[in-house]
Each structure stands twice: as C-alpha cells, then as structure tokens.
Coordinates of C-alpha atoms and ligand atoms in Angstrom, one line a residue:
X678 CA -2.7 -16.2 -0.5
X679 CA -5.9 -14.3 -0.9
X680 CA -7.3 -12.0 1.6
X681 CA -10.3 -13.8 2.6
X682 CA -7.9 -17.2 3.3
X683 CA -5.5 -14.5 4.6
X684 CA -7.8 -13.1 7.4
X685 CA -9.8 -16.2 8.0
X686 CA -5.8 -17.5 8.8
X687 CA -5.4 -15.0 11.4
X688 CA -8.3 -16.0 13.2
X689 CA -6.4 -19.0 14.1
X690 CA -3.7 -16.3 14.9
X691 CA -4.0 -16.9 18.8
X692 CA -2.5 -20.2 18.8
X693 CA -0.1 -19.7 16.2
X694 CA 1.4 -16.8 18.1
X695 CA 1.2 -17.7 21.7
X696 CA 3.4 -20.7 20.5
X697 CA 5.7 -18.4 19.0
X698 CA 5.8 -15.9 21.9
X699 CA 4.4 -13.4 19.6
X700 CA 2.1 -10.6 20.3
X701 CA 3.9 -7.6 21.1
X702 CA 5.7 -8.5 23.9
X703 CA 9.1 -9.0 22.1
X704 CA 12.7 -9.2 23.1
X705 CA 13.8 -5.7 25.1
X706 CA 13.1 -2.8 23.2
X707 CA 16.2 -1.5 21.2
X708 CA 17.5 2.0 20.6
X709 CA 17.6 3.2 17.3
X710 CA 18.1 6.6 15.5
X711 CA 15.5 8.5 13.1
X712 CA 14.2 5.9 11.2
X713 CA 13.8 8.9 8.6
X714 CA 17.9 10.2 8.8
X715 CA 18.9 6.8 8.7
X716 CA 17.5 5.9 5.1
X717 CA 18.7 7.6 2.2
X718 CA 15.3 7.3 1.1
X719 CA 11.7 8.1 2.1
X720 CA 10.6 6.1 5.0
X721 CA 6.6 6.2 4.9
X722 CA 3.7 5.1 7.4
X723 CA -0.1 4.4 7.0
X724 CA -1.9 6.6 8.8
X725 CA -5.6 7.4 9.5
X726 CA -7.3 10.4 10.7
X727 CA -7.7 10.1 14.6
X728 CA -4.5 8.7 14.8
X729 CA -3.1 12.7 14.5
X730 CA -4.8 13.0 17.3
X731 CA -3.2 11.1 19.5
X732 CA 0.4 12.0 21.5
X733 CA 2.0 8.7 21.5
X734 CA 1.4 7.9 18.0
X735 CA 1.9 11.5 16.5
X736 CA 5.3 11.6 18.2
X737 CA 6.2 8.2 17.0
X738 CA 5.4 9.5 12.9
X739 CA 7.1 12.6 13.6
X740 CA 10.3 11.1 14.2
X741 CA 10.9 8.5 12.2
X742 CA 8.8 8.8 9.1
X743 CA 9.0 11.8 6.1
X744 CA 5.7 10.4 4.5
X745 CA 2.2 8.7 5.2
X746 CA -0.6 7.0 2.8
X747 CA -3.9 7.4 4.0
X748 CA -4.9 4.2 5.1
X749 CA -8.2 4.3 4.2
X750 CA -9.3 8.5 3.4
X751 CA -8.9 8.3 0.1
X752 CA -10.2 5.5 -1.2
X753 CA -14.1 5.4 -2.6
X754 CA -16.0 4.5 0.1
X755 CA -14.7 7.4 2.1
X756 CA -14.7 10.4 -0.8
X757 CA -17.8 9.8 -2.4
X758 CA -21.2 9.0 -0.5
X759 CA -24.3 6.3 -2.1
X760 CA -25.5 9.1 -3.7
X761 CA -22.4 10.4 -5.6
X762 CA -21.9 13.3 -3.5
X763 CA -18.0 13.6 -3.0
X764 CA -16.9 13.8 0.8
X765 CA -13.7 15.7 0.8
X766 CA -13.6 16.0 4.4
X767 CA -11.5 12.7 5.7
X768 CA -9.3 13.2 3.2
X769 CA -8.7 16.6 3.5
X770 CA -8.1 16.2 7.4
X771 CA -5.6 13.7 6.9
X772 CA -3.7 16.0 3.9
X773 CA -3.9 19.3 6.2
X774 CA -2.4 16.8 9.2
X775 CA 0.3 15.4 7.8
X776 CA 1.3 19.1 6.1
X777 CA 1.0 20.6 9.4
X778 CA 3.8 18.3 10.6
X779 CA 6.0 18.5 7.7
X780 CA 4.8 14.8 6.4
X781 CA 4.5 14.5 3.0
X782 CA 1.6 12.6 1.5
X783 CA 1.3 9.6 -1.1
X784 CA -2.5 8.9 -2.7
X785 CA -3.6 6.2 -1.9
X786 CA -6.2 4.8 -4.2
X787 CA -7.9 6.2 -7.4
X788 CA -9.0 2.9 -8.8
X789 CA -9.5 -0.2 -7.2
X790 CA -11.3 -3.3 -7.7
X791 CA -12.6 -3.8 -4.5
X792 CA -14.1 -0.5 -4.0
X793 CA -16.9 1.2 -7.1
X794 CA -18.5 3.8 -6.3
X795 CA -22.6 2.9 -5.9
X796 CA -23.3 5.2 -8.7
X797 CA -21.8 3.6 -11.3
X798 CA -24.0 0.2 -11.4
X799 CA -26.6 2.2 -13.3
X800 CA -24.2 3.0 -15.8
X801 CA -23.2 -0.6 -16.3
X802 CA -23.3 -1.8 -20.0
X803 CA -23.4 2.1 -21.5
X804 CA -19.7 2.0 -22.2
X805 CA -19.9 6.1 -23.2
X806 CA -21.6 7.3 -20.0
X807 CA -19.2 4.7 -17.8
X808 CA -16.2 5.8 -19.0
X809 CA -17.0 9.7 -19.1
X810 CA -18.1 9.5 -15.2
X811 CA -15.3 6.6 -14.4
X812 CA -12.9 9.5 -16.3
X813 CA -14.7 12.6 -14.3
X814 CA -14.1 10.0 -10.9
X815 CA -9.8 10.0 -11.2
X816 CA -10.0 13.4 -12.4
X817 CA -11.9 15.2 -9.4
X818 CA -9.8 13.2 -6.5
X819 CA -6.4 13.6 -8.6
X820 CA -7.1 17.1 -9.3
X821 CA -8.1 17.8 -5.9
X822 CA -4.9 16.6 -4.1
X823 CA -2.8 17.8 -7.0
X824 CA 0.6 19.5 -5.8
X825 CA -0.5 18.3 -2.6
X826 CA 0.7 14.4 -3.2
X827 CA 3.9 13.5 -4.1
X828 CA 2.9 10.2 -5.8
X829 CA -0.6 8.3 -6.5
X830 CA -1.4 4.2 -6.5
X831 CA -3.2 5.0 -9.5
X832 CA -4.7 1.3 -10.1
X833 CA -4.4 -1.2 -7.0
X834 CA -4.6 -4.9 -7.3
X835 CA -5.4 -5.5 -10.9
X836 CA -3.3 -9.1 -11.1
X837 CA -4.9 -12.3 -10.0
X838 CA -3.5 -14.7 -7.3
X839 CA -4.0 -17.6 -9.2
X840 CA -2.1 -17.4 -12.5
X841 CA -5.1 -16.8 -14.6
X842 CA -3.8 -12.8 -15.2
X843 CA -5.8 -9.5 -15.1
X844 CA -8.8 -9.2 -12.6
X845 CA -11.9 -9.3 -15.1
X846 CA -14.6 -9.3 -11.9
X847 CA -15.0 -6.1 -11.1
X848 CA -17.0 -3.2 -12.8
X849 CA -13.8 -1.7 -14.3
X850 CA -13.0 -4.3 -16.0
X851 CA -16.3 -5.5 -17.6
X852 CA -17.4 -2.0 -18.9
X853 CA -14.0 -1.1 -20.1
X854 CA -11.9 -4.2 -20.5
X855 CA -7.8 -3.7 -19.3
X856 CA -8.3 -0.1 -21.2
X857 CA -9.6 1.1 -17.5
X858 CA -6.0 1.1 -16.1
X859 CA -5.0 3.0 -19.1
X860 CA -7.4 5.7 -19.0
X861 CA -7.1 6.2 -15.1
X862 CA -3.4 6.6 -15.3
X863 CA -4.2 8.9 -18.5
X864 CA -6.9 10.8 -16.4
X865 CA -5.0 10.9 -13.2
X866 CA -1.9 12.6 -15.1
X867 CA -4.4 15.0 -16.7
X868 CA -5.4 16.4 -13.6
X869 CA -1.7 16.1 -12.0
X870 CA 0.7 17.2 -14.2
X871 CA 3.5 16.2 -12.0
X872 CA 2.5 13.6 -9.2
X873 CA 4.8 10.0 -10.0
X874 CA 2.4 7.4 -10.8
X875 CA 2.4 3.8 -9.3
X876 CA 0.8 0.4 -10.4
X877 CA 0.3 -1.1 -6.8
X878 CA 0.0 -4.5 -6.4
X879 CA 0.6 -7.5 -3.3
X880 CA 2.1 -10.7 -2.9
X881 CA 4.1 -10.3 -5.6
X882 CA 7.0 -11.5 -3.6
X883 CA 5.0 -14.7 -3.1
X884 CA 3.7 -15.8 -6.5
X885 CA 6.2 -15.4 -9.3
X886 CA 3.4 -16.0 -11.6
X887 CA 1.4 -13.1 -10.1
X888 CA 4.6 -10.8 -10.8
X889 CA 4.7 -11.5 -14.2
X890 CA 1.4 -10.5 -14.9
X891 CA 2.1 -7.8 -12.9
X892 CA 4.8 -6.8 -14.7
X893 CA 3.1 -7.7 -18.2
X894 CA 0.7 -5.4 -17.7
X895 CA 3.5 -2.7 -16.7
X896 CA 4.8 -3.2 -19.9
X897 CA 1.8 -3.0 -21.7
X898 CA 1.1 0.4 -19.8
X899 CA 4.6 1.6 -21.5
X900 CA 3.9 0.3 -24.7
X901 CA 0.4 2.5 -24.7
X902 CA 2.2 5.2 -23.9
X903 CA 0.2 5.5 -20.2
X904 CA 2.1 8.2 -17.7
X905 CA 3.1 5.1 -15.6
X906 CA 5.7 6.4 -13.4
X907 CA 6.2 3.7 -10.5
X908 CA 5.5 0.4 -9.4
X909 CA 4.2 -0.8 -6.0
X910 CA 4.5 -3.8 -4.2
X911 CA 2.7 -4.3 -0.9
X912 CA 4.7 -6.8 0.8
X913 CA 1.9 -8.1 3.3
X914 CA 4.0 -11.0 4.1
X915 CA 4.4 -13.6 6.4
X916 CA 7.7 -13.8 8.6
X917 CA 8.2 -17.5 7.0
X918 CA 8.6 -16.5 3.7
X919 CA 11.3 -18.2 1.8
X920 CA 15.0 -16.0 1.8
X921 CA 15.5 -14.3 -1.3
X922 CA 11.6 -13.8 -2.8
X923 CA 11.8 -10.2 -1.4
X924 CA 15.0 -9.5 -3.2
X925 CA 14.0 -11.2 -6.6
X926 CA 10.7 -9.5 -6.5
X927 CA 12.0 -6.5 -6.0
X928 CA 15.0 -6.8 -8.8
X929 CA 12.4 -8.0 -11.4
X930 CA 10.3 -4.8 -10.8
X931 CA 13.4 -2.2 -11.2
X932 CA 14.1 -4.1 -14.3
X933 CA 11.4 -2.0 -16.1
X934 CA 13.9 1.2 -14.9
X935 CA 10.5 3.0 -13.0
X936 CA 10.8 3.8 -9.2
X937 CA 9.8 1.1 -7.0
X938 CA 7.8 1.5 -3.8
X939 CA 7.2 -0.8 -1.2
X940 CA 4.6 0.4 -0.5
X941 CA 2.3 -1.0 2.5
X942 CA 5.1 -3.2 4.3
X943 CA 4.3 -5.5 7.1
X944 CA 5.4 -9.0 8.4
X945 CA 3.2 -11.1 9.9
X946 CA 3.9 -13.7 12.6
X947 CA 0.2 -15.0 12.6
X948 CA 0.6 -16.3 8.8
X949 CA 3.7 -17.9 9.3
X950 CA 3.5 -21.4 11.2
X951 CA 3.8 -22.5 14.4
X952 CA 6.9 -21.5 16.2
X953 CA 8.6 -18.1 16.7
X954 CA 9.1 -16.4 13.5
X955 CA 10.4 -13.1 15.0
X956 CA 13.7 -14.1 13.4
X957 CA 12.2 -14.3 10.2
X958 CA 10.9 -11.2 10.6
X959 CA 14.3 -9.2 11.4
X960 CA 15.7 -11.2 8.0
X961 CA 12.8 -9.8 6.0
X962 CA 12.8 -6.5 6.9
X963 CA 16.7 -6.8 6.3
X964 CA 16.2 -8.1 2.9
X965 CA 13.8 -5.3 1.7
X966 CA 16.2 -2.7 2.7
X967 CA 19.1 -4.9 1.1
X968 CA 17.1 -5.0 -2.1
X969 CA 16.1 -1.5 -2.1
X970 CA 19.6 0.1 -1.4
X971 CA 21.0 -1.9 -4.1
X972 CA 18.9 -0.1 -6.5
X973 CA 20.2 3.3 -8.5
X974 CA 18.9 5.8 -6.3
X975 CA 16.3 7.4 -9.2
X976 CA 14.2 4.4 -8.6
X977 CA 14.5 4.1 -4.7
X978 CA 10.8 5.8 -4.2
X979 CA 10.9 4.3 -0.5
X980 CA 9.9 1.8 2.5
X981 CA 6.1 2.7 3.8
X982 CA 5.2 0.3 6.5
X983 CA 1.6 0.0 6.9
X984 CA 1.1 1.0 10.4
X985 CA 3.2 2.7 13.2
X986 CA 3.1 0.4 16.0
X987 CA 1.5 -3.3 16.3
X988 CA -2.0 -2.3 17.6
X989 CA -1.9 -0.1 14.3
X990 CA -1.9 -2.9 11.9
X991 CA -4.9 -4.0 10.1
X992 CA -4.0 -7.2 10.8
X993 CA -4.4 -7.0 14.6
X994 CA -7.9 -6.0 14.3
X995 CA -11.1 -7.8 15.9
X996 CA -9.8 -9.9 18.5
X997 CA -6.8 -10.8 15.7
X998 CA -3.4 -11.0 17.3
X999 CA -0.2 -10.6 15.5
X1000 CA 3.0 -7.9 15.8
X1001 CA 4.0 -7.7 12.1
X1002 CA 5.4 -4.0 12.3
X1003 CA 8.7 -2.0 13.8
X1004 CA 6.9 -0.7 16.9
X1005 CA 5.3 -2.2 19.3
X1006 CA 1.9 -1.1 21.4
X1007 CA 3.9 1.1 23.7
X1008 CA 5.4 2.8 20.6
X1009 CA 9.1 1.6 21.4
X1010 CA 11.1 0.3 18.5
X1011 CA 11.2 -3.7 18.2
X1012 CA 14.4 -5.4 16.9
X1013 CA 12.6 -5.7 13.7
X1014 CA 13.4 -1.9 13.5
X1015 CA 16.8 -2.2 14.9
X1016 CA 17.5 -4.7 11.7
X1017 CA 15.9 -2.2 9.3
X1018 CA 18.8 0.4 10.9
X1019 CA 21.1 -2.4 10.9
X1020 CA 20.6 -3.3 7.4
X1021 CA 21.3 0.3 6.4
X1022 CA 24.2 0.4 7.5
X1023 CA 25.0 -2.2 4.8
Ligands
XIL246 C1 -6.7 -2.0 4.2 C2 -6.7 -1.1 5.5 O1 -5.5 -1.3 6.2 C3 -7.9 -1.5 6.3 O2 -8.0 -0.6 7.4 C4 -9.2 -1.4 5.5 O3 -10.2 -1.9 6.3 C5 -9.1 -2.3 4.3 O4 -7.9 -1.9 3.5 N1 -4.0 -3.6 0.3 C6 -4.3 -2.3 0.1 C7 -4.7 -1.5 1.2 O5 -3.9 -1.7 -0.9 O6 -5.5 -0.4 0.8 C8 -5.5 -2.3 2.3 O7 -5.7 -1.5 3.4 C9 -4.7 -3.5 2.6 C10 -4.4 -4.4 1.4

C-alpha cells in the first residue's frame, strides 16, 4: 500500500476502530519484564527530541529499550536549511540524549527519496557538480555522527510498490541512475569506518514482488563491492496481515547472510478492516520475534518499534486514531507487549 492510500486509509480510521474497540483502551494492562533483558537482542524505539523531555515517556525508553532512531532529526529537512547551511542542532540533541541515558543510537537517514536537500535542484543535469555535493552531503552527516551510531539506514525506500523496481522519480535517481545507492553507501563508509550499514526498506512483508527488488538490488550492492552491511525492513503493517508474510519476509532477507533489522515496527488496527484486530496484532508481533530468534545470532541486528506508546505513533497523528504499538497512552504495556515477552520465551 502506498503512503498516500495509507494515510488517506486512516482517516477513515475512526470507524474502523471504534468497531473494533480500538484506540488505546485495550484489554487490562499486563506485567511484563525489561523489554531490553528479555531479548537477546537490541530492542530499539523512535524517538524525537522533546520526547527526552518528558518523565513518563523518558522512564518508559529507559527501561525497556537499549537503542532509538531519531524519528525525524536526522533526516534532510532537519540537518540542512533552504540555503545549504547544515543545522546540527536537532540531531545533536537527540545523540547527547540518548548518550546521557546510556541509549545507543541508529542513523536514521542519509539518503532518501522523499527528502533532497533544496540546494541540489540547481545542480540538476551537471552530473560532476551533483555527485561531488550529493558525495560531500553523506559524508558531512556520516562523518559527523561517526563512532557516535552504531548503524546507518544508508538509502531508504529505493523499491517501488508496484512491481515496476527501482524508484527512478526522485533527483537521486535521475542525475545519477541506481549508482546513487552505491556511492552513498561508498561515501557513508568513507566517513565511518565502522558503523554497520542498512538498505531500509517497507512493506516488504506485504508485496513479494517489492522484496525481490529489494533484495535484487542488495545483491547488486554485493556484487559492486558497496560496504552494505544490513538490511532493513520497516514493517508498518496492518494487524490483518496474512500469517506467515512476516516470517517469509524476514527468512528471504537473512538469506543474503547480512544482519537484519526490523527496523520501524508498528501494527496498525486502523488499516486492517472492520472488526477487532487486536488479536492480530499479538500474532504479528509474535511472529516477528519468532522469525528473528530463529535467525543465527550475527544477523539478529534487532526489533525497533517506531514509537513508545500509542499517542507516539505517526500514525495517530491529526485527529488519526489507531494503537499500533506495545504501550499504550498511559505508558503501561499492552498485551501486544506481553506477546512480544511471551514469544521470547519461545
Ligand atoms: C516518518 C515519521 O514517523 C513522521 O514523524 C514524519 O513526519 C515522516 O516520516 N518510513 C520511514 C520513516 O523510513 O522515516 C518515516 O517516519 C515513516 C515511514
């Protein structure tokens, strides 16, 4: 599903979850341990600046989660103004944050389609001067955080929805053909000498087609000899998804042998249809563990859930109602997270 059918979905969300009981009134809240001790792996969390800032939510990411991705700080529109000028500030605050809690920090994202710096339309068509300022771009933000991340979506969302393969509309693509996703893993890597780094895409549990590409262009990635060092898939899903798409998705991306991250995990009740999907959503989150425990430990790079509690989510945003994550608005843990534990436990 693309975003804009995605979101334009959930403003029909009220209906769809009022007859499901949804919102974040769910069953009793549960008890559960450290989401953190009980995963033998890293359990991460989106997290924005002001969030820090507040007691409810900084005690919630303190004790459950060993990680966050900025949700928004270090993307383009917030690190570098109209004018070119880079605005480390956001960014910075977020990184100094999390380190002052003992979180560590994945990058999240040096190149994306949806997101080109202003400057860069008046160097559309001088392939030279692109690449060299496109090159200068990954370098500065990589090099910045370098030794301060412990991993880097390097390239997000370069795979079409529908089938037709790489995203050729963006001004990556047209000034440097696929070659961009080389050079910015190439670039990143020169600035980084260590940080893991991760092709990040979504709904790659949801359109086999879209995986393959994916993974295509993984391969490809290998075959250049690109520093890829993880693969990323989002898992924005809705609580209706079929049984078993999380699993195969996630076995046909460790079948490359790289680290895979789910990497902005959420289950949404608004996408799914009528009715009341919270089941759905304790079998999901039960089948991404499943899947990522039965991979060789080298490759499980972790579960980051994109928000802390409900109200947190991107998707309950505007007016938009839904309760796709482990906590809900009071920051108690939902059964959802009590299936997570439970799933764990194997
Ligand atoms: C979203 C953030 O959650 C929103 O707050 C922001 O307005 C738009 O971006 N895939 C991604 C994330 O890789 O960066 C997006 O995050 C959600 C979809």
């Amino acid at each position: 599903m693309d975003r804009r059918r995605l979101l334009a979905g959930l403003a029909a969300a009220p209906l769809a979850l009022s007859a499901c009981g949804g919102g974040t009134a769910d069953a009793a809240p549960v008890d559960i341990p450290p989401l953190k001790s009980a995963a033998p792996f890293p359990m991460g969390v989106a997290a924005m600046t002001e969030q820090f800032g507040e007691p409810a939510w900084d005690d919630l990411v303190r004790s459950h989660f060993d990680r966050v991705t900025p949700e928004w700080e270090m993307k383009a529109e917030a690190v570098v103004d109209d004018a070119g000028r880079m605005t480390w500030d956001r960014a910075d605050r977020v990184v100094s944050s999390a380190e002052q809690r003992g979180l560590k920090v994945f990058g999240h994202t040096l190149v994306w389609y949806s997101q080109v710096p202003r400057t860069f339309a008046a160097l559309e068509g001088d392939r030279r001067r692109f690449e060299l300022a496109y090159g200068e771009y990954v370098r500065r933000v990589a090099g910045r955080y370098a030794g301060k991340v412990v991993g880097w979506d390097v390239v997000n969302e370069a795979v079409t929805d529908d089938g037709s393969g790489y995203r050729a509309d963006n001004a990556w693509a047209r000034n440097l053909g696929m070659d961009y996703v080389r050079i910015a893993f190439e670039q990143a890597r020169a600035a980084d000498p260590a940080a893991p780094l991760f092709l990040n895409d979504y709904n790659l549990e949801q359109l086999p087609k879209k995986r393959a590409d994916f993974l295509k262009l993984a391969e490809r990635l290998l075959r250049e000899g690109a520093p890829l060092g993880g693969l990323g898939t989002q898992t924005h899903t809705p609580a209706d998804l079929a049984p078993g798409e999380i699993g195969r998705c996630i076995r046909d991306l460790a079948s490359l042998g790289l680290p895979v991250h789910v990497s902005e995990l959420d289950i949404s009740l608004a996408r799914a249809g009528l009715g009341d999907h919270r089941e759905g959503q304790r079998r999901l989150v039960g089948e991404v563990v499943e899947a990522v425990m039965a991979l060789p430990e080298r490759q499980r790079f972790g579960i980051t859930v994109w928000g802390a509690r409900d109200k947190d989510s991107w998707l309950v945003r505007e007016g938009k109602r839904d309760a796709p994550l482990l906590f809900d608005d009071d920051a108690r843990p939902k059964p959802m997270a009590a299936a997570l534990v439970d799933a764990l436990k194997g």
